Short mmCIF file of C-alpha atoms in Angstrom, two decimals:
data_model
loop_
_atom_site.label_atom_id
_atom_site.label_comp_id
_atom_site.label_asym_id
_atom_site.label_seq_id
_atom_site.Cartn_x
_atom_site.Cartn_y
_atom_site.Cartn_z
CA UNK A 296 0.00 0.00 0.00
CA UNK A 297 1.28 3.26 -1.15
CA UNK A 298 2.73 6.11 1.21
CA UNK A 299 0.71 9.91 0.78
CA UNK A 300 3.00 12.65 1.60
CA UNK A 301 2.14 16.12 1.18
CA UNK A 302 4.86 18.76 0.66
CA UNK A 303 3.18 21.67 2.16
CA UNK A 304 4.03 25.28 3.59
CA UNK A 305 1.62 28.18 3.86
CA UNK A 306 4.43 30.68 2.38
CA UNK A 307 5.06 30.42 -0.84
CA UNK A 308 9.13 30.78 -3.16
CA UNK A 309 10.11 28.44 -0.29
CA UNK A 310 10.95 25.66 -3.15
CA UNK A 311 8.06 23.43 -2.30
CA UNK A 312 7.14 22.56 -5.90
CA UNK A 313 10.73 22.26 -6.42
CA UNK A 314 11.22 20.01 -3.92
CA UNK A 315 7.88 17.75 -4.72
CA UNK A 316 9.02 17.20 -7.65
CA UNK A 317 12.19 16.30 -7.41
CA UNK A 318 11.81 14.12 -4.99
CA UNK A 319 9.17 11.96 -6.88
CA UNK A 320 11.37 11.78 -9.72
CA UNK A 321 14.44 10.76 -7.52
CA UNK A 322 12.01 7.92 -6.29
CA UNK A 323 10.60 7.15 -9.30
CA UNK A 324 14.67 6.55 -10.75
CA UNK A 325 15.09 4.63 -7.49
CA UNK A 326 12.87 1.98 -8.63
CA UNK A 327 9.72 2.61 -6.77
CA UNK A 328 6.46 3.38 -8.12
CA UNK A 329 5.19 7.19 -7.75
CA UNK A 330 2.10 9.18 -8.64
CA UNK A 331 2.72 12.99 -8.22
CA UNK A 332 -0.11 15.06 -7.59
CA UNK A 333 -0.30 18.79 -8.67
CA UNK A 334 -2.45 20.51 -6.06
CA UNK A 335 -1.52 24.04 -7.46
CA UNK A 336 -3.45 26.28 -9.26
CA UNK A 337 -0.38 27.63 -10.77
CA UNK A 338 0.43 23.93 -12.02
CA UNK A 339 4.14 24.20 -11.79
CA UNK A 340 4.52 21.03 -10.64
CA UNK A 341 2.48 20.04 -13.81
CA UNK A 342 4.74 21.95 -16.36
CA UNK A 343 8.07 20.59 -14.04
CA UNK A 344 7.53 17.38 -15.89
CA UNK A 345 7.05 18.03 -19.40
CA UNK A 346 3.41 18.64 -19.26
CA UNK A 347 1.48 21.28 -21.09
CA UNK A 348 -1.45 22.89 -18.94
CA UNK A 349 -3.21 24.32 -22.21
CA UNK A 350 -3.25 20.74 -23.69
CA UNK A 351 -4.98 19.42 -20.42
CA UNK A 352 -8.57 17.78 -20.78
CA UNK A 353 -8.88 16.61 -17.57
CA UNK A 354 -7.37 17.33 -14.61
CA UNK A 355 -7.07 17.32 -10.18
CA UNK A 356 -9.95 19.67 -10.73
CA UNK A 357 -12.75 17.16 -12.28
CA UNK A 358 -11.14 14.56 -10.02
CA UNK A 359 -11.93 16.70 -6.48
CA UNK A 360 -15.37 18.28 -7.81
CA UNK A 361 -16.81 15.47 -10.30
CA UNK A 362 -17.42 12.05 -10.58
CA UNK A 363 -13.91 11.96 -12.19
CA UNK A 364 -11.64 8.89 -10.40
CA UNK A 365 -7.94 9.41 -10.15
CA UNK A 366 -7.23 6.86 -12.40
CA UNK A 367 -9.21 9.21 -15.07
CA UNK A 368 -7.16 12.28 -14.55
CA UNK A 369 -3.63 10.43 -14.24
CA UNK A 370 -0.71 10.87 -16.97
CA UNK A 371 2.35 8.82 -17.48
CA UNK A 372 5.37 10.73 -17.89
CA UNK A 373 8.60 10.07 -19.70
CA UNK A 374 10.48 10.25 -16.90
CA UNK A 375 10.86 6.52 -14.96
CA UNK A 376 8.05 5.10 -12.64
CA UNK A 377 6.25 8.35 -12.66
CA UNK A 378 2.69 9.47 -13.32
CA UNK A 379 1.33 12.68 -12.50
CA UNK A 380 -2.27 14.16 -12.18
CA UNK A 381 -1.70 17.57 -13.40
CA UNK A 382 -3.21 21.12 -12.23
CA UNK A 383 -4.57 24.09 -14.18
CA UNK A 384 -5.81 27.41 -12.36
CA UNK A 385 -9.43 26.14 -12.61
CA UNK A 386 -8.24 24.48 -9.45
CA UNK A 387 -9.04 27.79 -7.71
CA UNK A 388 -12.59 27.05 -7.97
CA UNK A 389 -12.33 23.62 -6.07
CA UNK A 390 -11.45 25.64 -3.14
CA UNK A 391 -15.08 26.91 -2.97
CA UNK A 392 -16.52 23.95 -4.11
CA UNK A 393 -15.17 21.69 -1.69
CA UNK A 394 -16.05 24.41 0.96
CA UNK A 395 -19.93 23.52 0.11
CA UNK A 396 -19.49 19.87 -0.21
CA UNK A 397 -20.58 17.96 2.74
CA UNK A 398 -17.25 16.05 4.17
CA UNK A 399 -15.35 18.07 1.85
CA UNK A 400 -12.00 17.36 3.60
CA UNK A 401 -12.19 13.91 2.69
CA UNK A 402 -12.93 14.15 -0.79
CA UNK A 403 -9.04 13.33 -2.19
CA UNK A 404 -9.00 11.10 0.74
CA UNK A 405 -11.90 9.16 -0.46
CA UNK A 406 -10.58 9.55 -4.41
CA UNK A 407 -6.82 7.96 -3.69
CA UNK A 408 -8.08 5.01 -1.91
CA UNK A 409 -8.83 3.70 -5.34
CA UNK A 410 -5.20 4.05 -6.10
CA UNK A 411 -3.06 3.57 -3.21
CA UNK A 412 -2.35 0.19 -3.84
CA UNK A 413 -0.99 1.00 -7.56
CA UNK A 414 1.94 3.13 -5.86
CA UNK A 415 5.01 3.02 -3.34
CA UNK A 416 4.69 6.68 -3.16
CA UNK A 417 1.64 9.32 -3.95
CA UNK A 418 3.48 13.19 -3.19
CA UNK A 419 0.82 15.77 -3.58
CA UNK A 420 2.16 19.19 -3.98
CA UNK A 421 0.48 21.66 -1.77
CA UNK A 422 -0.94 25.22 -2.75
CA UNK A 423 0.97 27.70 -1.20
CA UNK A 424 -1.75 28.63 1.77
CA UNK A 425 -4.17 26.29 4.27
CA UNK A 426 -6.75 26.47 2.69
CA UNK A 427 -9.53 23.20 1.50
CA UNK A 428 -7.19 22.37 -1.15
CA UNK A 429 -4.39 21.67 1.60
CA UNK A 430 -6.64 20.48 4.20
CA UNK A 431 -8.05 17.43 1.52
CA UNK A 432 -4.18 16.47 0.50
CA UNK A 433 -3.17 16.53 4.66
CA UNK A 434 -6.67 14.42 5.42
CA UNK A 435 -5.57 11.82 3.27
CA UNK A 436 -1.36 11.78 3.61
CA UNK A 437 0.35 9.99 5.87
CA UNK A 438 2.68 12.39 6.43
CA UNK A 439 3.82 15.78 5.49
CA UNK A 440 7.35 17.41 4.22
CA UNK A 441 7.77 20.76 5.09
CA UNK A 442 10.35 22.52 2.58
CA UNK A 443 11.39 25.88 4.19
CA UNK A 444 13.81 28.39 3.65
CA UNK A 445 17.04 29.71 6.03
CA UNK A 446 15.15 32.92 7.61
CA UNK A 447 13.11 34.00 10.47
CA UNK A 448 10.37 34.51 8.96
CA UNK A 449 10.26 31.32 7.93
CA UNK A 450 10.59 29.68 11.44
CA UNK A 451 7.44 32.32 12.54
CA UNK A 452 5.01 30.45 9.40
CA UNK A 453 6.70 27.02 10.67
CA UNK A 454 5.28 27.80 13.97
CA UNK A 455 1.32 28.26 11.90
CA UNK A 456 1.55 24.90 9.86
CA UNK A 457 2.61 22.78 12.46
CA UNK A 458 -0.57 24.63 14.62
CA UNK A 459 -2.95 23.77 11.70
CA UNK A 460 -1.41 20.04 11.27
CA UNK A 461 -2.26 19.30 14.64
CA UNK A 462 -5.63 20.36 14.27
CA UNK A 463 -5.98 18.35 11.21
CA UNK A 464 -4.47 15.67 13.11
CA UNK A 465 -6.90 16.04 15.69
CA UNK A 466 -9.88 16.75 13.67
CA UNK A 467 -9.52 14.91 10.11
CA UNK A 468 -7.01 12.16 10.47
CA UNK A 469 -5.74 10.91 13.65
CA UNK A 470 -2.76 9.26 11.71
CA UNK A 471 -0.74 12.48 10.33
CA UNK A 472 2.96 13.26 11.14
CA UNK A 473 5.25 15.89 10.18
CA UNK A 474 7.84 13.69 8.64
CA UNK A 475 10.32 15.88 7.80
CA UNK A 476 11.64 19.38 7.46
CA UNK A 477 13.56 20.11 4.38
CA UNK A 478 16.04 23.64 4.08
CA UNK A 479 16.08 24.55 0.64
CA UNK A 480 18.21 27.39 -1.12
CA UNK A 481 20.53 26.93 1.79
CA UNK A 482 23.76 29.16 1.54
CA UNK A 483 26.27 27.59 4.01
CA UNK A 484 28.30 30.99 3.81
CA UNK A 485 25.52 32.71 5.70
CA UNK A 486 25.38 33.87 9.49
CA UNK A 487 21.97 33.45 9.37
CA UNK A 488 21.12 30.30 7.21
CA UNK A 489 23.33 28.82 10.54
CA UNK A 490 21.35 30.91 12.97
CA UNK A 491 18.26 29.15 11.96
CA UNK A 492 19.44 25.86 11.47
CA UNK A 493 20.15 26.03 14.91
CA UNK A 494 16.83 27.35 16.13
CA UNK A 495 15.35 24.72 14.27
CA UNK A 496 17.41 21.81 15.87
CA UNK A 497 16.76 22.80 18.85
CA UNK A 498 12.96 22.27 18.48
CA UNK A 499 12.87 20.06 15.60
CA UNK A 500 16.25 18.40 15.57
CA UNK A 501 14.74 14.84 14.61
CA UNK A 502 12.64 16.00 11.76
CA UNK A 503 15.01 17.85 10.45
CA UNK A 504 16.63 15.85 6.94
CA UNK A 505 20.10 15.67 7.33
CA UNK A 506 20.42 16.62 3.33
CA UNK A 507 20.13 20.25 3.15
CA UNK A 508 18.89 22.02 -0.78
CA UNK A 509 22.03 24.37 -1.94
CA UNK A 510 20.94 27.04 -3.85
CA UNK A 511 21.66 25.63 -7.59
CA UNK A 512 21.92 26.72 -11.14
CA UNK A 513 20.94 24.04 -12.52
CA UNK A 514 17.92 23.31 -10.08
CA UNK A 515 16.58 26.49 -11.04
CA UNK A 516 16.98 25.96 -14.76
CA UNK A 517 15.53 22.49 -14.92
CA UNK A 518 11.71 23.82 -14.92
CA UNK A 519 12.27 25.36 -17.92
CA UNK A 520 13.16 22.19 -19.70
CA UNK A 521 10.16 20.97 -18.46
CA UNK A 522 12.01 18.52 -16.41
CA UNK A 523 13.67 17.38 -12.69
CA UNK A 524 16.79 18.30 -12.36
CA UNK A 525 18.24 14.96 -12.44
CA UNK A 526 17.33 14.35 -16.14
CA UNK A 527 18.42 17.74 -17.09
CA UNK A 528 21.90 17.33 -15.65
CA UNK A 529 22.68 14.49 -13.54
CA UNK A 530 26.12 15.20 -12.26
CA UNK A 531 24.72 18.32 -10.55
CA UNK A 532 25.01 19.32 -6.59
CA UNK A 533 21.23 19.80 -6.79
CA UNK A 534 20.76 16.42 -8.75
CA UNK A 535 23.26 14.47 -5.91
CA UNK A 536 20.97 16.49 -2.82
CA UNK A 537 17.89 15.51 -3.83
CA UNK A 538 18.56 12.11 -4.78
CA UNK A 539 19.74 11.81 -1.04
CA UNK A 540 16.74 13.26 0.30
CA UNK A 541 14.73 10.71 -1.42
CA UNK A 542 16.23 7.81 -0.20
CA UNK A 543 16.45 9.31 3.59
CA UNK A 544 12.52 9.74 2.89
CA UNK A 545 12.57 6.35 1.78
CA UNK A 546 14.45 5.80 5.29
CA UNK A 547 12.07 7.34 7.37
CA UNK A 548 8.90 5.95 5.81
#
């Protein structure tokens, strides 16, 4: 049975689509099964593997407010062992229309129980808020990654998302756990990227990955291509990092 983790944080250019996606692809060239799920209206995660939005018949959208199963709405990529369902801004709609469903919350819950079985991993990547749309992908993970960068303002909208997991936790699904914080765009040169590595060790020092995201060239040009970074240059740092974060996931889970 497949493992759902969400990568989720409320503040957005902290590299959490980045990070989702790299990561499935890192498992997915690992040799396990993985279904990536696009739960942004902006659909970067969508474009990050070669997909084009304006091609897009179906998507999470008709799977969250229709009759649509995930099966429906998946698409093989080229890349190895993964799938994606893919995201187009409609998805700001399903916000609202989840919002006046009854049970709402449980709705992708309810959708990937279908599916778990056909996967080692299902990563959904989270809109940038808490909103339905993150509340559905946290009621039906098992866990969640929390990709965050090296600042303080950063640790103060830690200190919010771990507040609305445990009331998810307490509310939705009894069986949620942070499973890991993950510093991305990390610039081991910097006072502060040290400061806060150290606040966050002292609080969180056993979620916290032990692979930290550099800030990379060739990470940040790999979207473009329309692909992970580790098909668009393997012998990257960025390729290397999150390679190891995938198999410490792996680890952990």
């Amino acid at each position: 049975m497949g493992k759902i983790i969400a990568f989720a944080n409320q503040k957005g250019g902290v590299g959490k689509t980045t990070s989702a996606v790299n990561v499935a692809a890192s498992l997915g060239i690992l040799g396990y099964r993985v279904l990536l799920i696009d739960l942004d209206p902006q659909g970067n995660a969508t474009s990050g593997v070669g997909i084009m939005k304006k091609s897009l018949k179906t998507t999470v959208f008709d799977m969250l407010t229709t009759d649509a199963s995930a099966d429906s709405v998946t698409i093989k990529t080229k890349y190895d062992n993964l799938a994606v369902i893919p995201a187009q801004t409609t998805l700001a709609r399903a916000e609202y229309e989840l919002g006046d469903t009854e049970k709402g919350e449980y709705v992708m819950k309810d959708k990937l129980s279908a599916v778990k079985s056909k996967y080692d991993y299902i990563i959904i990547d989270c809109p940038p808020s808490l909103g339905m749309l993150t509340v559905n992908a946290m009621t039906a993970s098992d866990g969640v990654v929390i990709p965050m960068q090296c600042e303080f303002f950063a640790l103060e909208g830690l200190s919010q998302l771990m507040f609305t997991i445990s009331r998810i936790k307490q509310h939705y699904n009894k069986d949620l756990n942070v499973t890991g914080i993950l510093i991305t765009m990390h610039n081991n040169r910097l006072i502060l990227s040290m400061q806060v590595i150290n606040e966050l060790r002292k609080h969180y020092a056993e979620k916290l990955f032990e692979t930290t995201i550099s800030r990379n060239v060739k990470v940040s040009e790999a979207p473009g291509f329309g692909a992970p970074v580790y098909y668009h240059e393997k012998r990257s740092k960025g390729a290397a990092e999150y390679m190891n974060v995938a198999k410490e996931l792996a680890e952990r889970i």
